[in-house]
PDB file of C-alpha atoms in Angstrom:
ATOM      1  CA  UNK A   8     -23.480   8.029   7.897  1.00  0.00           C
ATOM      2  CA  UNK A   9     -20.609   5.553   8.006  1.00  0.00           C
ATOM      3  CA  UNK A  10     -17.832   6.427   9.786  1.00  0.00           C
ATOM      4  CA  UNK A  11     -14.543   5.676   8.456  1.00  0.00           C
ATOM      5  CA  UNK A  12     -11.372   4.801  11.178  1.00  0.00           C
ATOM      6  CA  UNK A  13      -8.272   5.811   9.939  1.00  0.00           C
ATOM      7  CA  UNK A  14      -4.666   4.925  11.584  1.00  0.00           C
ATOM      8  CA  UNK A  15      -2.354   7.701  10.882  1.00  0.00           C
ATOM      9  CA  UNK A  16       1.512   7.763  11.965  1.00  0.00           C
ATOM     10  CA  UNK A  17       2.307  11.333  12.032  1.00  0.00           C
ATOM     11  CA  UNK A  18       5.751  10.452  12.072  1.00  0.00           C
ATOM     12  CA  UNK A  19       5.540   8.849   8.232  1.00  0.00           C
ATOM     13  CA  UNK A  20       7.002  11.300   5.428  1.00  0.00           C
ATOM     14  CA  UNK A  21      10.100  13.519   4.565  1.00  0.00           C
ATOM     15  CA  UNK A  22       7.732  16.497   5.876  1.00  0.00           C
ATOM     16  CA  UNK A  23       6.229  15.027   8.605  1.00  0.00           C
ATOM     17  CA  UNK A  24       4.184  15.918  10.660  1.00  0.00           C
ATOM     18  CA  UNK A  25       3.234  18.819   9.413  1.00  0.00           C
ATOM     19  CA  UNK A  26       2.249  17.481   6.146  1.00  0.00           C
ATOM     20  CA  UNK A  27       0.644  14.854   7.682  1.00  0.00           C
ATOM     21  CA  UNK A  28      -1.446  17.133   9.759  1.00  0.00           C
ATOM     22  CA  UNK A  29      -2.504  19.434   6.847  1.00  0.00           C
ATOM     23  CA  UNK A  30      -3.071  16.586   4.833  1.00  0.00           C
ATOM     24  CA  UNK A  31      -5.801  15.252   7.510  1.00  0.00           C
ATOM     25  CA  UNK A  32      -7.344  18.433   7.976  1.00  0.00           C
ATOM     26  CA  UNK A  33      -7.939  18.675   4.031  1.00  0.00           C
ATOM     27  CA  UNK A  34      -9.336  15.109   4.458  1.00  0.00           C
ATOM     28  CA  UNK A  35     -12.128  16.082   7.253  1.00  0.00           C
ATOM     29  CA  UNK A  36     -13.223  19.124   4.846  1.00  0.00           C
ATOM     30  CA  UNK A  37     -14.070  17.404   2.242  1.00  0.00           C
ATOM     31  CA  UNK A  38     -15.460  14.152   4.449  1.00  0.00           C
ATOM     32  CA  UNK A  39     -16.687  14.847   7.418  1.00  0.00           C
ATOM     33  CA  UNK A  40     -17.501  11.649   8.524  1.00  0.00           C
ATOM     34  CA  UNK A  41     -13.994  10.130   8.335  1.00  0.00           C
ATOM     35  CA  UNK A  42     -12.209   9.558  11.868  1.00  0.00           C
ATOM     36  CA  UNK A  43      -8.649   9.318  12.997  1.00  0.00           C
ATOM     37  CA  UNK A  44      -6.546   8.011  14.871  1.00  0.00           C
ATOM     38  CA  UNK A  45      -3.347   9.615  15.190  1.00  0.00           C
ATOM     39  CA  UNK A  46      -0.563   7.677  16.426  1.00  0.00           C
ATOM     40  CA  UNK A  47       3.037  10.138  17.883  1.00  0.00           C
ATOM     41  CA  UNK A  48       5.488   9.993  20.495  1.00  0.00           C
ATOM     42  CA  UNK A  49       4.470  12.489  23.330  1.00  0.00           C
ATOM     43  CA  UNK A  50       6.812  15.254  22.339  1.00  0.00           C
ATOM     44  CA  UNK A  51       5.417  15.616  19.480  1.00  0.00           C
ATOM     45  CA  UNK A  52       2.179  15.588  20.541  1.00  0.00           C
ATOM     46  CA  UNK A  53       2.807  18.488  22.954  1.00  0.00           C
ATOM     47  CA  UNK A  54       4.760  20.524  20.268  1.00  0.00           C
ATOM     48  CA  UNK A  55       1.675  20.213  17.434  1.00  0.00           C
ATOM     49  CA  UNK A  56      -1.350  20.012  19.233  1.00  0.00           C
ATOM     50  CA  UNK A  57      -0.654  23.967  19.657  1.00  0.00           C
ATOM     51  CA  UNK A  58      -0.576  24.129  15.876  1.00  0.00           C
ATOM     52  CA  UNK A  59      -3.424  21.942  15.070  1.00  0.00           C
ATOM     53  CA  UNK A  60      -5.823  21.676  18.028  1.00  0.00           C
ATOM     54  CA  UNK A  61      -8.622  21.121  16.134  1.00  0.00           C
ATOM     55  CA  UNK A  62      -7.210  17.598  14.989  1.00  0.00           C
ATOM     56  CA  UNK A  63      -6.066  16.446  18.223  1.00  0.00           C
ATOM     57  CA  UNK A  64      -9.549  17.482  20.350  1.00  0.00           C
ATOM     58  CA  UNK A  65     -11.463  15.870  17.979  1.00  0.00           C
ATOM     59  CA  UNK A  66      -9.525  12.718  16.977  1.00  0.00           C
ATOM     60  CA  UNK A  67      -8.281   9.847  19.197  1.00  0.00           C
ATOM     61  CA  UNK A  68      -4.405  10.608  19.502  1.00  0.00           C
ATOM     62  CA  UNK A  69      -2.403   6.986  20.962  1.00  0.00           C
ATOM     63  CA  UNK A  70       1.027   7.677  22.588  1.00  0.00           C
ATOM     64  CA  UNK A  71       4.174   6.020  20.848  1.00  0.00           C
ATOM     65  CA  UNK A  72       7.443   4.921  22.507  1.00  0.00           C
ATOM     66  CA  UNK A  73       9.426   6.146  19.504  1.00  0.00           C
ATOM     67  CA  UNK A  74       8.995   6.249  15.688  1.00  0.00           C
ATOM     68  CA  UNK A  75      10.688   4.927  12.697  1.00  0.00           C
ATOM     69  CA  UNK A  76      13.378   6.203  10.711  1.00  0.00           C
ATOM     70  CA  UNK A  77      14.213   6.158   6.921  1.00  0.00           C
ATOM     71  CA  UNK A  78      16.994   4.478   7.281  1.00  0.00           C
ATOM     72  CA  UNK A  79      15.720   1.609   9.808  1.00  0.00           C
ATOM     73  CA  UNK A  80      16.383  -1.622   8.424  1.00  0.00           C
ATOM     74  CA  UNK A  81      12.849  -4.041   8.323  1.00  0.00           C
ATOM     75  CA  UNK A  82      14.586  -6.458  10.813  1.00  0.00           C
ATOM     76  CA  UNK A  83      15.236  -3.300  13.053  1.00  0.00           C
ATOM     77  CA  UNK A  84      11.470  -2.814  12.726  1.00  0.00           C
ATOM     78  CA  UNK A  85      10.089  -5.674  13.971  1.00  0.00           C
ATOM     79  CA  UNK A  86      12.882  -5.527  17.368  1.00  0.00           C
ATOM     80  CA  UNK A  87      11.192  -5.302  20.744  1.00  0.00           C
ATOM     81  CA  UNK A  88      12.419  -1.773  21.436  1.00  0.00           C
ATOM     82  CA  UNK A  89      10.390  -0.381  17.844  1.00  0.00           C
ATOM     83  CA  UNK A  90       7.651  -2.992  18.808  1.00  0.00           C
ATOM     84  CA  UNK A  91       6.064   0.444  20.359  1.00  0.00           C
ATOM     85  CA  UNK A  92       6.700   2.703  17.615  1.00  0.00           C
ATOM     86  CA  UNK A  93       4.040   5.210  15.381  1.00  0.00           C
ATOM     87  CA  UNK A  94       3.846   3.126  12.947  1.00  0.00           C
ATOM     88  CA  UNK A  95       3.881  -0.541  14.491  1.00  0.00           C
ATOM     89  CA  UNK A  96       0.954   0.318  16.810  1.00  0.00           C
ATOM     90  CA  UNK A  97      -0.886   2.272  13.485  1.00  0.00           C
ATOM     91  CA  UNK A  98      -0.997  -1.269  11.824  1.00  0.00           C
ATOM     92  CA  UNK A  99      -1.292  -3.354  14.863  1.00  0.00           C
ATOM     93  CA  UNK A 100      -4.379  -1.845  15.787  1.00  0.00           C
ATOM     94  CA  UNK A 101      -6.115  -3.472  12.583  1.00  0.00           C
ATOM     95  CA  UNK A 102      -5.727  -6.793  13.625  1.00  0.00           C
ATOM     96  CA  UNK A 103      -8.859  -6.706  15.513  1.00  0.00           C
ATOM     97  CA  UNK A 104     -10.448  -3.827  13.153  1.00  0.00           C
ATOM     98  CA  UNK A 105     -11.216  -4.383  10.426  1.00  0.00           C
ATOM     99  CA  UNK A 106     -13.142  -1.521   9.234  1.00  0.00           C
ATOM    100  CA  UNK A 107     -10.003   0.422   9.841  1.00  0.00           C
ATOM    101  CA  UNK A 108      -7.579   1.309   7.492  1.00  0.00           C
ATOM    102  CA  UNK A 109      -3.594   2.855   8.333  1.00  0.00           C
ATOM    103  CA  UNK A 110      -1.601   5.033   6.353  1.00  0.00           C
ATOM    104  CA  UNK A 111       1.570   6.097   6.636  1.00  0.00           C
ATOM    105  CA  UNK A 112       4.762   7.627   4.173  1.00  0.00           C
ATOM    106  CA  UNK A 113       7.481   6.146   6.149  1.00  0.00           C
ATOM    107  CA  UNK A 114       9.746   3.617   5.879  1.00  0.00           C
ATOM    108  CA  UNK A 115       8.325   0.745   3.313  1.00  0.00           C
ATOM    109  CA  UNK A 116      10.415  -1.735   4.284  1.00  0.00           C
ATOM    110  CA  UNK A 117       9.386  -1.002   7.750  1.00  0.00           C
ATOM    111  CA  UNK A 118       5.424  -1.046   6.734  1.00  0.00           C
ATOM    112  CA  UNK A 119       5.895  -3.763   4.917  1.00  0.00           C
ATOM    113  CA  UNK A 120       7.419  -6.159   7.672  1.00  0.00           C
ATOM    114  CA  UNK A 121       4.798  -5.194  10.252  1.00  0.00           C
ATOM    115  CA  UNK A 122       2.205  -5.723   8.030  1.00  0.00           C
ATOM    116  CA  UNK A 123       3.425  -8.956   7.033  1.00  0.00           C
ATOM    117  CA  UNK A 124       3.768 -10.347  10.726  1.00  0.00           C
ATOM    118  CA  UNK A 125       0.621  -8.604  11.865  1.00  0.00           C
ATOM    119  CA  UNK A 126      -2.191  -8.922   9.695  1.00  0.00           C
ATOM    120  CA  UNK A 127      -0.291 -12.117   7.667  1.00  0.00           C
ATOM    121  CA  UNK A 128      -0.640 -12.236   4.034  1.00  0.00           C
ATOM    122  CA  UNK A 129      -4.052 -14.187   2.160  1.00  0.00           C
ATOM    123  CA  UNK A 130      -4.527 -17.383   1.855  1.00  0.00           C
ATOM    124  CA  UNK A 131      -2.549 -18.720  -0.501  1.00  0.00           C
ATOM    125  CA  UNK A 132      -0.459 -15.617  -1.353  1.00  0.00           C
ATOM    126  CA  UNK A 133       3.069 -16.147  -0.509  1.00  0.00           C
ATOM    127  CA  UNK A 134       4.137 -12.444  -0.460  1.00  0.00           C
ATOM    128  CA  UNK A 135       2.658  -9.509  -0.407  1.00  0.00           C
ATOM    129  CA  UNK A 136       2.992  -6.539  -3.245  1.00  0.00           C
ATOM    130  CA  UNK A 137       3.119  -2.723  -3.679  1.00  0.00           C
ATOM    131  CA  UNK A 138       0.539  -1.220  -6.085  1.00  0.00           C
ATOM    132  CA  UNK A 139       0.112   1.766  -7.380  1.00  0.00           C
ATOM    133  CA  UNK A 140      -2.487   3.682 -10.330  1.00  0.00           C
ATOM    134  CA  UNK A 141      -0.829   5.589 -12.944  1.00  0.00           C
ATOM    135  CA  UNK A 142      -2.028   7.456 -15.210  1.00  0.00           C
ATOM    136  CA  UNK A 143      -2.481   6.780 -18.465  1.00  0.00           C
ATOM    137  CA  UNK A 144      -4.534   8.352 -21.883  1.00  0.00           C
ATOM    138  CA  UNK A 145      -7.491   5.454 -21.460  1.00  0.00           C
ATOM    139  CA  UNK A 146      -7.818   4.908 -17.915  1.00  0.00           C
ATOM    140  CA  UNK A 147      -5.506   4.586 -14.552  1.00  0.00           C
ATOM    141  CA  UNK A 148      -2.873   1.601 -14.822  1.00  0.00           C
ATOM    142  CA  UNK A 149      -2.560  -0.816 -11.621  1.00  0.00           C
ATOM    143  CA  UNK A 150       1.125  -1.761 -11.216  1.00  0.00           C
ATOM    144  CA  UNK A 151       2.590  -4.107  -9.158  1.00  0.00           C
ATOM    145  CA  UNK A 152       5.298  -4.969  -7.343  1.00  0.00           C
ATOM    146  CA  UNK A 153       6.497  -1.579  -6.748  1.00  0.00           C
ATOM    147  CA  UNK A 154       9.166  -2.525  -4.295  1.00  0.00           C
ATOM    148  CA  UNK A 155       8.088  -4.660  -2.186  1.00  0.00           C
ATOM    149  CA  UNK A 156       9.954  -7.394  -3.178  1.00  0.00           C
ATOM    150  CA  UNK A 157      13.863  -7.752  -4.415  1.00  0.00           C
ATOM    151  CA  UNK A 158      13.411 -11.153  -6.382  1.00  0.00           C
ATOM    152  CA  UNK A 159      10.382 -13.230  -7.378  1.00  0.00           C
ATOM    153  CA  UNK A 160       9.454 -16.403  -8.798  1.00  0.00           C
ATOM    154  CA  UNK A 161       6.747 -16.867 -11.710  1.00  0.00           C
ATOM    155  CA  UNK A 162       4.229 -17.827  -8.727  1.00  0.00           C
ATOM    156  CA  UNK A 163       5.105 -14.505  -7.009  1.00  0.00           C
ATOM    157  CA  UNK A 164       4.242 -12.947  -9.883  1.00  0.00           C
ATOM    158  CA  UNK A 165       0.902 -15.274 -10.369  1.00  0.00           C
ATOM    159  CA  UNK A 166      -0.080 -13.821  -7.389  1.00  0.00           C
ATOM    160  CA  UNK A 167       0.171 -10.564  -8.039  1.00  0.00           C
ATOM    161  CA  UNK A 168      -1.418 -10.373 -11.262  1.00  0.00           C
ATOM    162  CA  UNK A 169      -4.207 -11.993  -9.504  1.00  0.00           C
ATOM    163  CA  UNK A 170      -4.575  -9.487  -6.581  1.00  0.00           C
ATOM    164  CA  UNK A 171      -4.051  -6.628  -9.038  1.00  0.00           C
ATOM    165  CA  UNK A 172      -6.778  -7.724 -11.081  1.00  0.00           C
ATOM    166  CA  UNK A 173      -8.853  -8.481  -7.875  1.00  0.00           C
ATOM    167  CA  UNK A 174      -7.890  -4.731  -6.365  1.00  0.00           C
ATOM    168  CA  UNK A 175      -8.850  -3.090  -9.648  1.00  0.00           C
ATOM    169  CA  UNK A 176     -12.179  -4.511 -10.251  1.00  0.00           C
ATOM    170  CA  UNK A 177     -12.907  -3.484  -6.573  1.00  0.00           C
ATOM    171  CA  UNK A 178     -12.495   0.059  -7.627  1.00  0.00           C
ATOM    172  CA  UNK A 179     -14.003   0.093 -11.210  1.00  0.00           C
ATOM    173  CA  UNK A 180     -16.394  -2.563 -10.451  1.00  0.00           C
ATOM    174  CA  UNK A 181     -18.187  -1.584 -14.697  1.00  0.00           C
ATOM    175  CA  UNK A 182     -14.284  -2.673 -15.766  1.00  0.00           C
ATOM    176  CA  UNK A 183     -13.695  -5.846 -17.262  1.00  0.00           C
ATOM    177  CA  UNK A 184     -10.284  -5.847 -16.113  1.00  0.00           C
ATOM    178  CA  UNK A 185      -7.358  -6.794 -18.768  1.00  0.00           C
ATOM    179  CA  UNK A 186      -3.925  -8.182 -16.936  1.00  0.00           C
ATOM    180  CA  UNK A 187      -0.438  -7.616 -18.720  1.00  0.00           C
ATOM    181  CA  UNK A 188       3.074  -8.608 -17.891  1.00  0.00           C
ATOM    182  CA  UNK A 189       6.208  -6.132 -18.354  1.00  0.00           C
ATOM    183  CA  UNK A 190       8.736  -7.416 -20.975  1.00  0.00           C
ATOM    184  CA  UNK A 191      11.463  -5.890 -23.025  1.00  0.00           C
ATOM    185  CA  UNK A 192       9.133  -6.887 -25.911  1.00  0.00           C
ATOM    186  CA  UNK A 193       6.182  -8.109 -26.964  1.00  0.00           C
ATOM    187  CA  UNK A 194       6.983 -11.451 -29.167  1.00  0.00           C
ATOM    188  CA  UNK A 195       6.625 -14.546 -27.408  1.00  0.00           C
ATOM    189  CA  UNK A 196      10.133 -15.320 -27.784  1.00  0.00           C
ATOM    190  CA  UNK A 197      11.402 -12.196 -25.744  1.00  0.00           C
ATOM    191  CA  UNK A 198      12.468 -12.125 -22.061  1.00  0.00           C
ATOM    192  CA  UNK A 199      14.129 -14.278 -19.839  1.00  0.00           C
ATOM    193  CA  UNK A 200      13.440 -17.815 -18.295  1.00  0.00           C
ATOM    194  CA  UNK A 201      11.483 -16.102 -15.340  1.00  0.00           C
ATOM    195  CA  UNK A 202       9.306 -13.934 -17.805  1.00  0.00           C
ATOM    196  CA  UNK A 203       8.616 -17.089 -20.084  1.00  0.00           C
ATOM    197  CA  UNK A 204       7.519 -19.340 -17.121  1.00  0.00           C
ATOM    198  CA  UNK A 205       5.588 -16.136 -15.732  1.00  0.00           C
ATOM    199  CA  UNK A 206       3.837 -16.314 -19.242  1.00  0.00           C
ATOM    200  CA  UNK A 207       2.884 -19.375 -19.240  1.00  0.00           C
ATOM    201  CA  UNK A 208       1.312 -19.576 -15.501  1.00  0.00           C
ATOM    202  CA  UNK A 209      -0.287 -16.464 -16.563  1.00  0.00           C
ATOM    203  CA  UNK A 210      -1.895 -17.451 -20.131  1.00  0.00           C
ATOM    204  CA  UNK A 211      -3.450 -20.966 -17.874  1.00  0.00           C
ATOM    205  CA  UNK A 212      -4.579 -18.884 -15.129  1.00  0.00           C
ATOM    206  CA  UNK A 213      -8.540 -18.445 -15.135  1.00  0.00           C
ATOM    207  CA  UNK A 214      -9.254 -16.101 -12.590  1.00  0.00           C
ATOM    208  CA  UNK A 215      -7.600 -13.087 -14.866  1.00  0.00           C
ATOM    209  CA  UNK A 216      -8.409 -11.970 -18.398  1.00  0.00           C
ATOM    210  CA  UNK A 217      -4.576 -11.994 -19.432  1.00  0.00           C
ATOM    211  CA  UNK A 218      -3.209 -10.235 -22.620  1.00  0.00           C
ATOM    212  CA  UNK A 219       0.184 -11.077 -22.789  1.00  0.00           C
ATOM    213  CA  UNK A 220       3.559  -9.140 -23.007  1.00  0.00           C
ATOM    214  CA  UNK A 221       3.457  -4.723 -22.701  1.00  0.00           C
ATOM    215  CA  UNK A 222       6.473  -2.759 -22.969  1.00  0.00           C
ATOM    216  CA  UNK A 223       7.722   0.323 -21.540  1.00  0.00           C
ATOM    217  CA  UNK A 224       6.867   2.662 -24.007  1.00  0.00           C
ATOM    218  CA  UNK A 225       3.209   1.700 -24.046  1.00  0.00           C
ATOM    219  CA  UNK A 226       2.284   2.295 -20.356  1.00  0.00           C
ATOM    220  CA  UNK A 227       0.875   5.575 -20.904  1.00  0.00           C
ATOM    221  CA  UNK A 228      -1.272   4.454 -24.289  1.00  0.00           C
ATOM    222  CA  UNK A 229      -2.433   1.157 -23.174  1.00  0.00           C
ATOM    223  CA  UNK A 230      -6.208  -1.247 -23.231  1.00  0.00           C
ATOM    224  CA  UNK A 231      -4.802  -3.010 -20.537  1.00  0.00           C
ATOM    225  CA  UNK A 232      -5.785  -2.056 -16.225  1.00  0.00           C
ATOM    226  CA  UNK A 233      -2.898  -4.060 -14.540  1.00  0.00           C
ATOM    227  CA  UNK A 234       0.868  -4.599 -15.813  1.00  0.00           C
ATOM    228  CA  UNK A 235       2.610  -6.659 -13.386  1.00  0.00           C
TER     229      UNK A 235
END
């Protein structure tokens, strides 16, 4: 059986790490095979390893200098003295791994940076996006950016559409994936300059089976997989 690595910074979450903790030990139930790596600062290694030995005998645990806080700024991040932290060294370490993967609930901005100067983005994709699945009546929604990014062009946006569609037929591989773009309406006249060029790139764009505009109020009642 295939073992799955899995980075974990046990200092990512409003409830960490408790919730962290619990949340891997409901993970090995119900797959044994996965593996972790747990990534801390020593104190809190010698305060929870009491609580949950079980994790920490079995798993590889890798010590942190310090970890990173909500309210660290992404610059902050990626300073020499939080070069060492829980969540830098979870993501670092897939830079030479990659059948690893890292999670963490901490800072975004934070994640974001380091994952961005340590792993580097695709080839030819300028920036890199959050996704998430929603739900929805037909079938989970891919969106995307979910914060990530403050401002974007219409090649920004390109891009995304194109690694949402790419993500989603990954996971529903049967899916012939339809791509959408968010709009205040769905004539072709609506939206502004940056949704009309985003149209355009995205109606001449091969690689994606676009539909055109969505609005809000269809999300949840929708043929489409990815609204970007």
């Amino acid at each position: 059986m295939s073992k799955y690595i899995i980075n974990l910074d046990l200092h990512g979450g409003d409830f960490a790490p408790r919730s962290v903790l619990e949340g891997a030990s409901l993970a090995l139930k119900k797959n044994p095979s996965i593996h972790f790596k747990l990534h801390s600062t020593k104190e809190l290694y010698q305060q929870y390893s009491i609580l949950f030995p079980k994790i920490f005998e079995i798993f590889d645990w890798i010590e942190s200098d310090n970890s990173i806080s909500p309210d660290t700024k992404p610059s902050e991040a990626l300073k020499k003295d939080n070069r060492k932290s829980s969540m830098s060294n979870a993501i670092a370490d897939l830079k030479n791994n990659d059948n690893e993967i890292t999670i963490s609930a901490g800072n975004t901005g934070a994640m974001m940076a380091y994952s961005t100067v340590y792993l580097r983005t695709i080839e030819n994709i300028s920036r890199p996006a959050i996704a998430s699945l929603f739900p929805s009546k037909n079938h989970p929604v891919c969106f995307l950016d979910l914060g990530a990014n403050s401002e974007c062009t219409a090649e920004n946006l390109l891009d995304f559409a194109i690694m949402g569609s790419t993500y989603y037929q990954v996971l529903y591989p049967e899916v012939e994936c339809k791509v959408a773009l968010l709009n205040i309406g769905s004539e072709e006249m609506k939206g502004n300059n940056l949704i009309q060029q985003t149209h355009d790139l995205l109606k001449s764009e091969k690689r994606i089976n676009y539909q055109g505009f969505i609005e809000a109020n269809e999300i949840t009642d929708t043929s489409n997989h990815v609204i970007v």
